[in-house]
Coordinates of C-alpha atoms in Angstrom, one line a residue:
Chain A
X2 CA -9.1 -57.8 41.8
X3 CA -12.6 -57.1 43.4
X4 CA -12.1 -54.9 47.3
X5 CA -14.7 -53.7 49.5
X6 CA -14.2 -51.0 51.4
X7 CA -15.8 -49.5 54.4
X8 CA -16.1 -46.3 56.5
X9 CA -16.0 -44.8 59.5
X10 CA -14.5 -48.0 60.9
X11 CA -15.6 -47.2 64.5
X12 CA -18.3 -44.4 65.4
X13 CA -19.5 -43.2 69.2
X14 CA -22.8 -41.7 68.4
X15 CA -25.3 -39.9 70.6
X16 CA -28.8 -41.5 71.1
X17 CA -30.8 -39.3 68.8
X18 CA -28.4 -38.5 66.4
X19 CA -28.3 -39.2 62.6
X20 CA -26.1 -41.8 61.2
X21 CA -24.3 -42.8 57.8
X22 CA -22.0 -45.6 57.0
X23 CA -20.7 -45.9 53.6
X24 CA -20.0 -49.2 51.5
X25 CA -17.7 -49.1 48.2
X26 CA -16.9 -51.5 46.1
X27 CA -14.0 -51.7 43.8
X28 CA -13.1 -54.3 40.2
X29 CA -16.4 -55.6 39.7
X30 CA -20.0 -53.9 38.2
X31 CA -23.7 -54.6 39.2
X32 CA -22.7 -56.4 42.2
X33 CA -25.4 -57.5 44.9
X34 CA -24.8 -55.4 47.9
X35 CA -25.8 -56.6 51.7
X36 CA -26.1 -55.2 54.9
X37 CA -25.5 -57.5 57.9
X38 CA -25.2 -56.3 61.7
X39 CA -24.0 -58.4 64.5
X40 CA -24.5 -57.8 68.2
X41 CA -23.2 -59.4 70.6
X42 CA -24.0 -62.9 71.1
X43 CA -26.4 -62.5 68.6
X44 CA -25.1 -63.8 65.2
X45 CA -25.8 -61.7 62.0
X46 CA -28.8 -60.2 61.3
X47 CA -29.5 -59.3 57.4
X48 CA -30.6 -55.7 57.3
X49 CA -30.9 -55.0 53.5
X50 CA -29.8 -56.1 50.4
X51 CA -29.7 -54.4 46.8
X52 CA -29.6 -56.1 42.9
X53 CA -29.1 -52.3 41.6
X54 CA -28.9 -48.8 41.7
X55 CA -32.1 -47.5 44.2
X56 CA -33.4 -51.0 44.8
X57 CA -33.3 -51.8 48.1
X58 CA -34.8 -54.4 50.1
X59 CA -35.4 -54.4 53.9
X60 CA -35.2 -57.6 56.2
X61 CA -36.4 -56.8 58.8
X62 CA -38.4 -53.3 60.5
X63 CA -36.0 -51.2 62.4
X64 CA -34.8 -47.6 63.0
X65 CA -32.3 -47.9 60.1
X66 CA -32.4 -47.4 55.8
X67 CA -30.3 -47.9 52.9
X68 CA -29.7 -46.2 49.9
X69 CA -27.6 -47.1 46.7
X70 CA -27.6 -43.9 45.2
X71 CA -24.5 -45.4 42.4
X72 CA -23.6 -49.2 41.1
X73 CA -20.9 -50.0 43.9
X74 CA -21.8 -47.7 46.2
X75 CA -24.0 -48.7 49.6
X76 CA -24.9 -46.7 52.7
X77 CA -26.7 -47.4 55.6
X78 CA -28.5 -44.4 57.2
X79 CA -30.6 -43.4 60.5
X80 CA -32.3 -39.8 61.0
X81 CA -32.1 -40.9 65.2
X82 CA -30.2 -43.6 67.0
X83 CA -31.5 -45.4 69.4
X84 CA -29.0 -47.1 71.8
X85 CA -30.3 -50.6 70.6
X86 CA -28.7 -50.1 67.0
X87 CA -25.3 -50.7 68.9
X88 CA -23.4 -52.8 66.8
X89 CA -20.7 -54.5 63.9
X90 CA -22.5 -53.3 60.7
X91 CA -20.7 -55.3 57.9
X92 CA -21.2 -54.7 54.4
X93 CA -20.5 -57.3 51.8
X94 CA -20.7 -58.3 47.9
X95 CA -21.7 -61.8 45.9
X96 CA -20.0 -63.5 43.8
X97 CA -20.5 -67.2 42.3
X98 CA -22.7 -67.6 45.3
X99 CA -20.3 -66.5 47.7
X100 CA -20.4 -63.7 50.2
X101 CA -17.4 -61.4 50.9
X102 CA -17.0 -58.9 53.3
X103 CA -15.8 -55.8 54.2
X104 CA -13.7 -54.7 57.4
X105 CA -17.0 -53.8 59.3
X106 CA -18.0 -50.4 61.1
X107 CA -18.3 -50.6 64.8
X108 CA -21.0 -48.7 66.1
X109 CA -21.6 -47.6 69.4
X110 CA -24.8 -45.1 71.0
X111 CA -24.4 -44.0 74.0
Chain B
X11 CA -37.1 -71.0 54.1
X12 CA -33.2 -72.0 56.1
X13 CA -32.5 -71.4 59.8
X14 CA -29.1 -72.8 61.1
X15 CA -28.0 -73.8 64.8
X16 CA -24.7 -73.9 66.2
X17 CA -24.6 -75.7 69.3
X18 CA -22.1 -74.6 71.6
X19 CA -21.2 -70.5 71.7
X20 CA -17.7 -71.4 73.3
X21 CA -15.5 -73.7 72.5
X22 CA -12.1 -74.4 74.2
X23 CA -9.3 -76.7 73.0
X24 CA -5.7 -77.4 74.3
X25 CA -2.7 -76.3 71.2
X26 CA -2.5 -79.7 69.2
X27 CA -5.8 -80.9 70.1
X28 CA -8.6 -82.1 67.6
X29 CA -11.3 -79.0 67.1
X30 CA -14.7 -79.9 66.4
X31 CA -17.3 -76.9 66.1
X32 CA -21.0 -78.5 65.3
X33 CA -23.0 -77.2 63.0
X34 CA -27.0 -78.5 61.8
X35 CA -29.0 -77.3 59.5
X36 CA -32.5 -76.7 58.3
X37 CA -34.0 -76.1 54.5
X38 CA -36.9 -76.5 52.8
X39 CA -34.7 -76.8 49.7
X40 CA -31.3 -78.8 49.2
X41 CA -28.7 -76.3 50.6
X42 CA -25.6 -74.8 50.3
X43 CA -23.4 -74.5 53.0
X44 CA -20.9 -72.2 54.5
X45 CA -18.8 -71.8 57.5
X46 CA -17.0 -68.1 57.9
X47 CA -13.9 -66.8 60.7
X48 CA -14.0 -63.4 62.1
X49 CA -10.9 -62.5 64.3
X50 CA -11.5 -59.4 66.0
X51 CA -12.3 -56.1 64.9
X52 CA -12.5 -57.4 61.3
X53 CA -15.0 -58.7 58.2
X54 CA -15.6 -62.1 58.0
X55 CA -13.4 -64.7 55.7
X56 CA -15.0 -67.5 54.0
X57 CA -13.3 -71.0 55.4
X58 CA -15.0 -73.1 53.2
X59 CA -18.5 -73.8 51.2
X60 CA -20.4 -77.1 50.2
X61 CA -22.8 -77.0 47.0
X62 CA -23.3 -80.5 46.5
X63 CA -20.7 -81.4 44.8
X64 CA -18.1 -83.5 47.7
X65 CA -19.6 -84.4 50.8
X66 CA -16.3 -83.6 52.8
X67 CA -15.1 -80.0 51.8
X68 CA -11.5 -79.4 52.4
X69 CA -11.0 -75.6 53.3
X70 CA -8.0 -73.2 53.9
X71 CA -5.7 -73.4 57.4
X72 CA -6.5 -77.5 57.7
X73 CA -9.9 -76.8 57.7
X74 CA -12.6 -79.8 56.7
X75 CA -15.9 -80.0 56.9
X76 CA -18.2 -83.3 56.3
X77 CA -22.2 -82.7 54.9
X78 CA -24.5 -85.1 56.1
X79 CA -28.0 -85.1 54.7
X80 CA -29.6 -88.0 57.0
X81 CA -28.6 -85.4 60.6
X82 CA -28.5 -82.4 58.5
X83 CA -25.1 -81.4 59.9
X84 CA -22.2 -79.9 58.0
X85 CA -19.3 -79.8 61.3
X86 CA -16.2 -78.3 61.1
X87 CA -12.8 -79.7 62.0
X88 CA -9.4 -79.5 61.9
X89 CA -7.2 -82.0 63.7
X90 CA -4.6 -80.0 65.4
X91 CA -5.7 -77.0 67.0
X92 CA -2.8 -73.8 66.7
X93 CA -3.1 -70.7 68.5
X94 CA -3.7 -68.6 65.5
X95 CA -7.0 -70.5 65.3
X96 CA -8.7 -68.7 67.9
X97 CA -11.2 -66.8 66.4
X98 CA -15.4 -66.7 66.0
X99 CA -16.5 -69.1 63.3
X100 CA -20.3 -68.6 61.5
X101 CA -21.8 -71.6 59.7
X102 CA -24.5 -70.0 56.7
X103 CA -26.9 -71.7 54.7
X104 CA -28.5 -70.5 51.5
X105 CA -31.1 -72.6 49.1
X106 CA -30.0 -74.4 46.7
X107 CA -32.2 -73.6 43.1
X108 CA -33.7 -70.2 44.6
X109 CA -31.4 -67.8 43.3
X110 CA -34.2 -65.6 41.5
X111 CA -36.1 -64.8 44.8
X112 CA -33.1 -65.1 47.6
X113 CA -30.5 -63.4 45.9
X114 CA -27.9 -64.9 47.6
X115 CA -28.7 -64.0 51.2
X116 CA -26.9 -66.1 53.7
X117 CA -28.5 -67.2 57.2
X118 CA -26.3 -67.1 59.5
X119 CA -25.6 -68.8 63.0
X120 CA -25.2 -67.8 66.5
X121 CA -21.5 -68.4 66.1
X122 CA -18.9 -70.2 67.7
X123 CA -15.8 -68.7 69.6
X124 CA -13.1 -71.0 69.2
X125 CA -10.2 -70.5 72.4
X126 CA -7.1 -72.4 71.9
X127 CA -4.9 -73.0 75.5
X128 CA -1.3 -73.3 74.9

């Protein structure tokens, strides 16, 4: 069976400091990977997305980037947080049109 | 291009009482449709998904959900409410026939949080 698996699942950061969360995926090959955060009374917000190794796609402009550097592997990266990418980042995985997420990283800047 | 509106960010319901969380719709293409629960701390789960086969889609926990094209809603319900329902519900829509260009990406809603009283 497919998992998805996600880490750190909460993070304190500094403002200016560099991030990296990491996104695996386990049982399944070449899947489409996606990058959602929600803030608080916000919804989620589609950050990036990725059809293969080192294709990424960005949603929307912001202080973050993404990386899939192998086929089930995802990672969402910053070189300086700002206290506005306070959040639930959740990674997930498609299959037969359907999304399926992982635990979620909570992220906090302080 | 889909946007989707979900009217009411709190909803609260008595144990045993009918829920209704409304969800509407908007797509340039014929859709699909999703609604998602996240309990706290945790990834989202999907409840149930319409791609226009049935217009009512039966879901897991006693979930439903109707589509109806002519007030582009797609509301969930269940009709009694337990306390293990309490959560925050999503309602997504993707196109329907655009799979080469959106890859799947859901839009999501504001969200819903559900409160059940005992």
């Amino acid at each position: 069976s497919q998992t998805i698996h996600q880490w750190p699942a909460t993070l304190v950061q500094p403002v200016g400091s560099p991030l990296s969360l990491e996104c695996t995926v386990e049982g399944t090959s070449n899947p489409n990977l996606y990058w959602y955060r929600q803030a608080a009374g916000r919804g989620l917000q589609l950050l990036f997305y990725s059809v293969g190794i080192g294709q990424i796609s960005s949603e929307v402009p912001q202080n973050l980037s993404a990386s899939r550097p192998q086929d089930r592997q995802f990672i969402l990266s910053s070189k300086k947080l700002l206290l506005s990418d306070s959040g639930f980042y959740l990674c997930a995985w498609r299959r037969a049109g359907e999304l399926f997420f992982g635990e979620g990283s909570r992220l906090t800047v302080l | 291009a889909q946007s989707v509106t979900q009217l009411g960010s709190h909803v609260s319901v008595s144990e045993g009482a009918l829920v209704l969380l409304r969800c509407n719709y908007s797509s340039s293409v014929p859709p699909y449709l999703f609604w998602y629960v996240q309990y706290p701390n945790q990834g989202l789960q999907l409840l149930l998904k319409y791609t226009s086969a049935a217009t009512l889609v039966k879901g897991i926990n006693g979930f439903e959900a109707e589509f109806k094209k002519s007030e582009t809603s797609f509301h969930l319900t269940k009709p009694s409410a337990h306390m293990s329902d309490a959560a925050e519900y999503f309602c997504a829509v993707r196109g329907q026939g655009a799979g080469g260009t959106s890859y799947g990406k859901l839009t999501f809603g504001q969200g819903t949080i559900l409160t059940v009283h005992p």
